[in-house]
Every structure is written in structure tokens, then in C-alpha cells.
Coordinates of C-alpha atoms in Angstrom, one line a residue:
Chain A
M810 CA 0.0 0.0 -0.1
I811 CA 1.1 3.5 -0.7
K812 CA -0.4 6.5 1.1
L813 CA -0.1 10.0 0.0
E814 CA -1.2 13.0 2.2
H815 CA -0.8 16.7 1.1
V816 CA 1.9 15.8 -1.4
S817 CA 3.2 18.5 -3.8
T818 CA 6.1 18.6 -5.9
P819 CA 7.7 22.0 -6.1
Y820 CA 9.4 23.5 -9.4
P821 CA 11.1 26.9 -9.7
D822 CA 7.9 28.8 -10.7
F823 CA 5.0 26.6 -9.5
S824 CA 4.0 23.6 -7.4
I825 CA 1.9 20.5 -8.6
V826 CA -0.5 19.6 -5.7
F827 CA -1.8 16.1 -5.6
P828 CA -5.1 14.9 -3.8
N829 CA -4.7 12.5 -1.0
V830 CA -4.8 8.9 -2.2
V831 CA -4.2 5.3 -1.3
F832 CA -2.7 2.9 -3.8
P833 CA -3.9 -0.6 -2.8
K834 CA -1.3 -3.4 -2.4
N835 CA -1.0 -5.9 -5.3
K836 CA -3.2 -4.0 -7.4
V837 CA -2.6 -2.3 -10.9
T838 CA -3.7 1.5 -10.6
F839 CA -3.3 3.7 -13.8
V840 CA -2.6 7.3 -13.5
T841 CA -4.5 9.1 -16.1
G842 CA -4.8 12.8 -17.1
R843 CA -3.8 15.3 -19.9
N844 CA -0.2 16.1 -20.7
G845 CA 1.5 18.4 -18.1
V846 CA -0.8 17.6 -15.1
G847 CA 2.0 16.0 -13.2
K848 CA 1.8 12.2 -13.9
T849 CA 5.4 11.7 -14.2
S850 CA 6.1 14.0 -11.2
L851 CA 4.0 11.8 -9.2
L852 CA 5.8 8.7 -10.0
K853 CA 9.1 10.3 -9.5
A854 CA 8.2 11.7 -6.2
I855 CA 7.0 8.2 -5.0
A856 CA 10.4 6.9 -6.2
K857 CA 12.0 9.7 -4.3
L858 CA 13.9 10.9 -7.4
I859 CA 12.6 14.4 -7.1
P860 CA 12.0 16.7 -4.1
Y861 CA 8.5 16.7 -2.7
E862 CA 6.5 18.2 0.2
G863 CA 4.1 16.3 2.4
V864 CA 3.9 12.6 3.3
I865 CA 4.4 9.6 0.9
E866 CA 4.2 6.3 3.0
Y867 CA 5.2 2.9 1.9
T868 CA 7.4 -0.3 2.9
G869 CA 9.8 -1.7 0.6
F870 CA 11.6 -0.4 -2.3
A871 CA 9.9 1.4 -5.2
T872 CA 11.4 1.5 -8.6
Y873 CA 10.7 3.9 -11.5
H874 CA 10.9 2.8 -14.9
F875 CA 11.7 5.5 -17.4
Q876 CA 9.5 6.4 -20.5
E877 CA 12.9 6.5 -22.5
P878 CA 15.0 3.9 -20.6
I879 CA 18.9 4.0 -20.7
L880 CA 20.8 0.7 -20.9
F881 CA 24.4 0.3 -19.8
N882 CA 27.2 -0.3 -22.2
R883 CA 27.4 -4.0 -21.7
S884 CA 25.5 -7.1 -22.7
V885 CA 21.9 -7.5 -22.3
F886 CA 22.4 -10.2 -19.4
D887 CA 24.8 -8.0 -17.5
N888 CA 22.3 -5.1 -17.8
I889 CA 19.6 -7.3 -16.4
I890 CA 21.7 -8.6 -13.4
Y891 CA 23.1 -5.2 -12.5
P892 CA 20.7 -4.7 -9.6
L893 CA 21.6 -8.0 -8.3
K894 CA 25.2 -7.4 -8.3
I895 CA 25.0 -4.0 -6.6
R896 CA 23.0 -5.8 -3.8
K897 CA 25.5 -8.5 -3.7
L898 CA 22.6 -11.1 -4.5
A899 CA 23.6 -14.5 -6.1
V900 CA 22.3 -14.5 -9.6
S901 CA 21.7 -18.2 -9.6
D902 CA 19.0 -17.5 -7.0
Y903 CA 17.2 -15.5 -9.7
Q904 CA 18.1 -17.5 -12.7
D905 CA 14.6 -19.1 -13.1
N906 CA 12.8 -15.8 -12.7
L907 CA 15.1 -14.1 -15.2
Y908 CA 14.5 -16.8 -18.0
A909 CA 10.7 -17.1 -17.2
Y910 CA 10.2 -13.3 -17.4
A911 CA 12.5 -13.0 -20.5
K912 CA 10.5 -15.7 -22.3
I913 CA 7.2 -13.9 -21.5
L914 CA 8.6 -10.7 -22.9
G915 CA 10.3 -12.5 -26.0
I916 CA 13.8 -11.5 -25.3
D917 CA 15.2 -14.9 -24.1
Q918 CA 17.2 -15.1 -27.4
L919 CA 18.7 -11.7 -26.8
L920 CA 20.5 -12.3 -23.4
Q921 CA 24.1 -12.5 -24.8
R922 CA 23.7 -9.7 -27.1
S923 CA 25.2 -6.1 -26.6
A924 CA 22.8 -3.8 -25.4
K925 CA 23.8 -1.1 -28.0
E926 CA 22.6 -3.5 -30.8
L927 CA 18.8 -3.5 -29.7
S928 CA 15.9 -1.8 -31.2
S929 CA 14.0 0.7 -29.1
G930 CA 11.3 -1.7 -28.2
E931 CA 13.9 -4.4 -27.4
K932 CA 15.7 -2.0 -25.1
M933 CA 12.3 -1.1 -23.3
K934 CA 11.9 -5.0 -22.5
V935 CA 15.4 -5.4 -21.3
S936 CA 15.2 -2.3 -19.1
M937 CA 11.8 -3.5 -17.7
L938 CA 13.4 -6.9 -16.8
R939 CA 16.2 -5.1 -15.0
S940 CA 13.7 -3.0 -13.2
I941 CA 11.7 -6.3 -11.8
L942 CA 14.3 -9.0 -11.4
F943 CA 15.5 -8.0 -7.9
S944 CA 11.8 -8.0 -6.8
P945 CA 11.0 -4.4 -5.8
T946 CA 7.7 -4.0 -3.7
I947 CA 6.6 -1.2 -5.9
L948 CA 7.0 -0.8 -9.7
L949 CA 6.1 2.6 -11.2
L950 CA 5.8 2.5 -15.0
D951 CA 5.9 5.7 -17.0
E952 CA 4.3 5.2 -20.5
P953 CA 5.9 1.5 -20.8
T954 CA 4.0 0.7 -24.1
T955 CA 5.6 3.8 -26.0
H956 CA 8.0 1.9 -28.2
L957 CA 6.1 -1.4 -28.3
D958 CA 4.2 -3.1 -31.1
L959 CA 0.8 -4.9 -30.4
E960 CA 2.5 -8.3 -29.7
S961 CA 4.8 -6.7 -27.3
I962 CA 2.3 -5.0 -25.5
E963 CA 0.4 -8.4 -25.0
Q964 CA 3.5 -9.7 -23.6
L965 CA 4.0 -6.8 -21.1
T966 CA 0.4 -7.3 -20.2
E967 CA 1.0 -11.0 -19.4
L968 CA 4.0 -10.1 -17.5
I969 CA 2.3 -7.4 -15.3
R970 CA -0.4 -9.9 -14.5
V971 CA 2.3 -12.1 -13.0
L972 CA 4.1 -9.5 -11.1
K973 CA 0.9 -8.2 -9.7
K974 CA 0.9 -11.1 -7.2
D975 CA 3.9 -9.7 -5.4
M976 CA 4.1 -6.1 -6.5
T977 CA 1.9 -2.9 -6.4
L978 CA 2.0 -1.4 -9.6
I979 CA 1.3 2.4 -10.7
I980 CA 1.3 2.8 -14.4
V981 CA 1.1 6.1 -16.4
S982 CA -0.4 5.4 -19.8
H983 CA -2.5 6.8 -22.6
N984 CA -3.0 3.4 -24.2
K985 CA -6.8 2.5 -23.8
A986 CA -6.6 -1.1 -24.8
F987 CA -3.5 -1.5 -22.4
I988 CA -5.4 0.2 -19.5
N989 CA -8.7 -1.8 -20.0
S990 CA -6.8 -5.1 -20.1
L991 CA -5.1 -4.5 -16.7
Q992 CA -6.7 -1.7 -14.8
D993 CA -8.0 -2.5 -11.0
F994 CA -8.1 1.2 -10.1
N995 CA -7.7 4.5 -11.9
Y996 CA -6.5 7.7 -10.4
H997 CA -7.3 10.6 -12.7
L998 CA -5.3 13.9 -12.2
G999 CA -7.1 17.0 -13.1
G1000 CA -4.2 19.2 -12.6
S1001 CA -3.8 21.5 -9.7
H1002 CA -0.9 23.9 -10.3
V1003 CA -0.1 26.7 -7.7
Y1004 CA 2.1 29.4 -9.3
R1005 CA 4.3 31.6 -7.3
Chain B
M77 CA 60.3 22.2 -53.6
I78 CA 57.7 20.4 -51.6
L79 CA 58.2 17.2 -53.5
E80 CA 62.0 17.5 -53.0
G81 CA 61.4 18.3 -49.3
V82 CA 59.2 15.0 -49.0
Q83 CA 61.8 13.0 -50.7
Q84 CA 64.8 14.3 -48.4
A85 CA 62.3 13.8 -45.6
F86 CA 62.0 10.1 -46.3
N87 CA 65.9 9.8 -46.6
L88 CA 66.2 11.4 -43.2
L89 CA 63.5 9.1 -41.7
F90 CA 65.3 6.1 -42.7
S91 CA 68.8 7.3 -42.0
L92 CA 68.3 6.3 -38.3
D93 CA 69.6 9.8 -37.3
R94 CA 70.1 9.5 -33.5
E95 CA 69.2 13.2 -32.7
M96 CA 65.9 12.9 -34.6
Y97 CA 64.8 9.7 -32.7
T98 CA 65.8 11.2 -29.2
I99 CA 63.7 14.3 -30.3
I100 CA 60.7 12.1 -31.1
L101 CA 60.9 10.0 -28.0
L102 CA 61.2 13.1 -25.8
S103 CA 58.2 14.6 -27.4
L104 CA 56.2 11.5 -26.9
A105 CA 57.3 11.1 -23.4
I106 CA 56.6 14.6 -22.3
S107 CA 53.2 14.7 -23.9
L108 CA 52.2 11.3 -22.7
L109 CA 53.2 12.0 -19.1
A110 CA 51.5 15.5 -19.2
T111 CA 48.3 13.8 -20.8
I112 CA 48.4 11.1 -17.9
S113 CA 48.7 13.6 -15.1
A114 CA 46.2 16.1 -16.4
G115 CA 43.9 13.1 -17.2
F116 CA 44.0 11.8 -13.8
L117 CA 43.2 15.2 -12.3
G118 CA 40.9 16.1 -15.2
I119 CA 38.7 12.9 -15.1
I120 CA 38.2 13.0 -11.3
S121 CA 37.4 16.9 -11.3
G122 CA 35.3 16.9 -14.4
I123 CA 33.1 13.9 -13.2
L124 CA 32.8 15.6 -9.7
I125 CA 32.0 19.1 -11.1
S126 CA 29.3 17.5 -13.6
I127 CA 27.6 15.3 -11.0
S128 CA 27.7 17.7 -7.9
S129 CA 25.6 20.8 -7.2
F130 CA 27.4 23.6 -5.2
R131 CA 27.7 27.3 -5.2
G132 CA 29.9 28.8 -7.9
K133 CA 29.6 25.7 -10.1
R134 CA 28.8 27.8 -13.1
F135 CA 31.6 30.2 -12.4
I136 CA 34.2 27.3 -12.2
K137 CA 32.8 25.9 -15.4
K138 CA 33.2 29.2 -17.2
C139 CA 36.7 29.4 -16.1
I140 CA 37.4 26.0 -17.2
F141 CA 35.9 26.5 -20.6
T142 CA 37.8 29.8 -21.0
L143 CA 41.3 28.1 -20.1
M144 CA 40.3 25.4 -22.8
G145 CA 41.2 28.1 -25.5
V146 CA 44.1 29.7 -23.4
P147 CA 47.0 30.4 -26.2
P148 CA 49.9 28.2 -25.2
V149 CA 52.4 31.2 -25.4
V150 CA 50.4 33.0 -22.7
L151 CA 50.5 30.0 -20.6
G152 CA 54.1 29.4 -21.2
L153 CA 54.8 33.0 -20.1
L154 CA 52.9 32.5 -17.0
V155 CA 54.9 29.2 -16.0
L156 CA 58.1 31.0 -17.1
L157 CA 57.5 33.9 -14.9
I158 CA 56.6 31.5 -12.0
L159 CA 59.6 29.2 -12.3
A160 CA 61.9 32.3 -12.9
G161 CA 60.3 34.2 -9.9
P162 CA 58.8 32.8 -6.8
F163 CA 60.2 29.2 -7.6
S164 CA 63.6 30.1 -9.1
N165 CA 65.4 28.4 -6.4
L166 CA 64.1 25.0 -7.8
N167 CA 66.3 25.7 -11.2
L168 CA 63.4 24.2 -13.3
L169 CA 63.4 26.8 -15.9
F170 CA 64.7 25.4 -19.3
T171 CA 64.3 21.9 -18.1
R172 CA 62.2 18.9 -19.4
T173 CA 60.3 19.2 -16.0
A174 CA 59.3 22.8 -16.9
M175 CA 57.8 21.6 -20.1
Y176 CA 56.0 18.8 -18.5
I177 CA 54.5 21.3 -16.1
A178 CA 53.4 23.8 -18.8
Q179 CA 52.0 20.9 -21.1
T180 CA 50.1 19.5 -18.0
L181 CA 48.6 22.9 -17.3
L182 CA 47.7 23.3 -20.8
V183 CA 46.0 19.9 -21.2
Y184 CA 44.1 19.8 -17.9
P185 CA 41.4 22.2 -18.9
I186 CA 41.0 20.7 -22.1
I187 CA 40.4 17.3 -20.5
T188 CA 38.2 18.5 -17.6
G189 CA 36.0 20.8 -19.9
N190 CA 35.5 18.0 -22.4
I191 CA 34.5 15.6 -20.0
I192 CA 32.0 18.0 -18.3
I193 CA 30.4 19.0 -21.9
S194 CA 30.2 15.7 -23.4
S195 CA 29.1 13.5 -20.6
E196 CA 26.8 15.9 -18.5
K197 CA 23.6 14.8 -20.1
T198 CA 24.3 11.2 -20.2
Q199 CA 25.7 11.3 -16.8
Q200 CA 22.4 12.4 -15.4
Q201 CA 20.4 9.8 -17.2
I202 CA 22.7 7.2 -15.9
L203 CA 22.6 8.4 -12.4
E204 CA 18.9 8.6 -12.4
T205 CA 18.6 5.0 -13.8
A206 CA 21.0 3.7 -11.1
T207 CA 19.1 5.5 -8.4
T208 CA 15.9 3.8 -9.5
L209 CA 17.7 0.4 -9.3
G210 CA 18.9 1.2 -5.7
A211 CA 22.4 2.0 -6.5
S212 CA 24.7 3.4 -3.7
K213 CA 27.0 6.5 -4.2
K214 CA 29.9 4.3 -4.6
D215 CA 28.0 2.0 -7.2
K216 CA 27.1 5.2 -9.0
L217 CA 30.6 6.5 -9.2
I218 CA 31.9 3.1 -10.4
L219 CA 29.1 2.9 -13.1
L220 CA 29.8 6.4 -14.2
L221 CA 33.5 5.8 -14.7
Y222 CA 32.6 2.8 -16.7
E223 CA 29.9 4.3 -18.8
T224 CA 31.5 7.5 -19.5
K225 CA 34.7 5.7 -20.9
P226 CA 34.1 6.7 -24.5
F227 CA 34.0 10.3 -23.4
I228 CA 37.1 10.0 -21.2
L229 CA 39.1 8.3 -24.0
L230 CA 38.0 11.0 -26.4
S231 CA 38.9 13.8 -23.9
L232 CA 42.5 12.1 -23.5
I233 CA 42.9 12.1 -27.4
L234 CA 42.2 15.6 -27.4
G235 CA 44.5 16.4 -24.6
F236 CA 47.4 14.5 -26.1
S237 CA 46.8 16.1 -29.5
R238 CA 47.1 19.5 -27.9
A239 CA 50.2 18.4 -26.0
I240 CA 52.2 16.8 -28.8
S241 CA 51.2 19.7 -31.4
E242 CA 52.0 22.5 -28.8
V243 CA 55.1 24.7 -29.7
G244 CA 54.6 28.1 -27.9
A245 CA 54.7 27.1 -24.1
V246 CA 57.5 24.5 -24.5
M247 CA 59.6 26.8 -26.6
L248 CA 59.3 29.4 -23.8
V249 CA 59.9 27.2 -20.7
G250 CA 62.2 24.6 -22.4
G251 CA 64.3 26.9 -24.3
N252 CA 64.6 24.4 -27.2
I253 CA 68.0 23.3 -26.1
R254 CA 69.7 20.6 -28.5
G255 CA 69.8 17.2 -26.9
E256 CA 68.1 18.6 -23.8
T257 CA 64.5 20.2 -24.2
R258 CA 64.3 20.0 -28.2
V259 CA 61.0 18.4 -29.1
M260 CA 59.3 17.7 -32.6
T261 CA 57.4 21.1 -32.8
T262 CA 60.4 23.1 -31.7
Y263 CA 62.6 21.2 -34.0
I264 CA 60.2 22.1 -37.0
A265 CA 60.0 25.7 -35.9
L266 CA 63.7 26.1 -35.7
N267 CA 64.4 24.1 -39.1
T268 CA 62.0 26.1 -40.9
S269 CA 63.3 29.5 -39.8
M270 CA 66.7 28.2 -40.9
G271 CA 65.3 27.3 -44.4
N272 CA 66.0 23.6 -43.8
Y273 CA 62.6 22.4 -45.1
A274 CA 63.5 18.8 -45.6
A275 CA 64.1 18.1 -42.0
S276 CA 60.9 20.1 -41.1
I277 CA 58.8 18.2 -43.4
A278 CA 60.2 14.8 -42.2
M279 CA 59.3 15.7 -38.6
G280 CA 56.0 16.9 -39.7
I281 CA 55.2 13.6 -41.5
I282 CA 56.4 11.7 -38.2
L283 CA 54.3 14.0 -36.0
L284 CA 51.2 13.3 -38.2
F285 CA 51.9 9.5 -38.4
L286 CA 52.0 9.3 -34.7
A287 CA 49.0 11.3 -34.2
F288 CA 47.1 9.0 -36.5
L289 CA 48.4 6.0 -34.9
I290 CA 47.5 7.0 -31.3
H291 CA 44.1 8.1 -32.4
S292 CA 43.5 4.9 -34.3
L293 CA 44.5 2.8 -31.3
V294 CA 42.4 4.7 -28.9
S295 CA 39.3 4.9 -31.0
R296 CA 39.4 1.1 -31.0
F297 CA 38.6 1.1 -27.5
R298 CA 36.4 4.2 -27.4
G299 CA 33.3 2.7 -28.9
D300 CA 30.3 4.8 -29.9
F301 CA 27.7 3.6 -27.6
Y302 CA 26.0 6.9 -27.0
D303 CA 26.2 8.4 -30.6

């Protein structure tokens, strides 16, 4: 569960104020709203990537997945296991999940390739797998379908259904079919900007 | 005259003239040492400046960018005045050490500035990604050094190019003493002023060949991941 109370994200000329809300555990909540209302700011505040005022409460680790993900200059496999390495976790303990998730996403044949050789869609999938393999409790996805074709969106949908059993997911998306196939809750932002 | 000069140059190149090869080795040694020293300081300070937020950061960046274009002769004059003035008791003027100091000071802002310019945006994206994956400050620094390797190597190439092709500063602080502080560029300048074009062209060809060789070697390791 994630609880937001009187949260606002300050910028030099204005602040975005968010309504109080609770995101239920092990559910998929879609955050919707027009461009510029603060959807990405909300996810980044929850992931503590940007400063915010107010209270954001949750237990565990929240990982934010970028709309335009960056892969590191190494193989696909080494990219995926990077979070395990920095946590000094044994890769062998996560190997089953790694191959299972890679198969769902259709990237199991790419593991030994260099990350720089991948297409945008493949990079998105690899980055997704890197974000989930170490089992974060909260997954924040920012427009995850941006570079994906229809088949890939279906693969991602299947993966999210699997992840939902152990994770709380908050997703920003404008893709109606994707939203309809996964949505447990919807958090619509109307946009409340306070200018200085 | 140019063709005749080129022919004489090749004769000179293959005559195994001892003085010529001493000059080449000295040029390479001083330029490499200066690039390594400036590179060590420049990589650390360049990365620290670009990832840190502190008061006066913009001013420091402006100073570094200004120094990237400082005329070598002006820097040479400054080093000469310092070595002849407050540090005259060290007897460093007109020595190889003075040339190394001048070249290091010349190359440092080039390496630092280029690391700041070329990797600032990439660094920010890498750091944000590493943060979302739970990396500690130490993890991020290691990752950053690894991921900015192409930019670091590019900066080192630019620094070395500046060092090996520089003439004004080393002429002023080294004095172009035969067998002691004479390097390829000061050798070319001296021979050209004496009308000895063959020797100048020969050294010019070697200088170009060495620069080409070093750039080719480094670019093999640089890669173009973020291009």
C-alpha cells in the first residue's frame, strides 16, 4: 500500500498539488490525465527521484521505470543482473525468474547480445526486466508501451499479470486497450498547479 | 620544392639519425606524461563537477571553458614567470620538468572541460537510472566511470593532441636546447626558420603519423555507444 497525504512537487515557478490517495497493495492502478498535469512528477516523487512536500508512506523499495530507458554499455544479461550485483545477491537464485520473465517478454534469445545493438522496443523490454528482477515491492511504469508493437504490449500485459501477485503497480499510460486489460483502479489527475 | 622536401624527408627518416629519434621519444614521453597527469586530475574533477551541485559551479565551469582556449604562449609565459620568480630556487626553467608542467597545465582544462561538456547529459540519465535500481553513491561512481569511458578516452585524445602539437609554451619554458629540451614542434619551428625544409617536413610527417596511430589505437577502445 502507498499512502499520499498533502503531497506537492515544487518547481522553480510553480508547485503541483496532488489529492490525498491510497494505492492498494498488489493491484494495478493507472494514473491518467492530460499532458502536464504531473503524472510523471507523481511517479518520480514516489520513487524519491525529485523533491516533494507532504507525506508519502510505503514499505519496501519503489523502482521507477523511465519512458525512455537507458541501458548500460554491456551485454543484455549484464544489464539485467546489474541490480543483483550491486545488492551482492547471487544471480543463480534469480536465474529461474530471469529466464521465465525473458521468455514472457520474448527477449530470451537476446541475453548474450550487446545492449547497444537492440531496437527501441527491445531496449524497453530489457530495461523492464532489469527493473523487476530484484523483486521491488512497488513498480512505477511511465508510459511503458511507448516503443512497443501490439504483440509486445500483449507480452507486457502478461508479465504485469504475473508481477501483480507480489508487487504494487502504478502505471502512467494513454493506451486505452492496455489500460482496459489491466486496470484495477484509476487515479485521474485533473491538474492542480499553484504558481508563485 | 615540396616534393623534393618530402623525398629528403624520407631519406632522413630511414637514415636512423640519432638526434631525430631522441627528439621523437622526448616529445612522446613529455606529452604522454602530461596527458596522464592532466587526465588523472581532469577525469576526477570533470566528473565531480558535473555530478555535484554547489555554489559557484557555473563560474568554475566558465573558468575551465575559458582556459580550454588559452593561447599556449600565454600559459608558457605564465609558467616561465613563476619558475623564474617565486620558484627560481628550484632551477626548473629550461628543463624537461618545466615543459612537463606547462603541458600538464595546458592539457588539464581541455580534458576536464570536454568531460563536463560531453558527458553531463548522459551522466544525469545514468545516475537517475542507477538511483531507481537502488545503487549506492559508490556504485554510481563506479558505473559512471565505466559508462563515460568513451568520453574519457575522447578527452584524453584531445588532450594528447594538444600536448604533442604545442610549440609556444614548450619553446618558452624549455628553451629548445639541443639534446635536452628540443621536441618535434620546436625542431620544426627552428629548421623552418633556418630554411631547412626537408628536416621540417620529415618531422611533420612523423608527427602526423604518430597522431594518426594513437588516435586509431584509442578509437578502437572508445566505441560509440551513446552516438
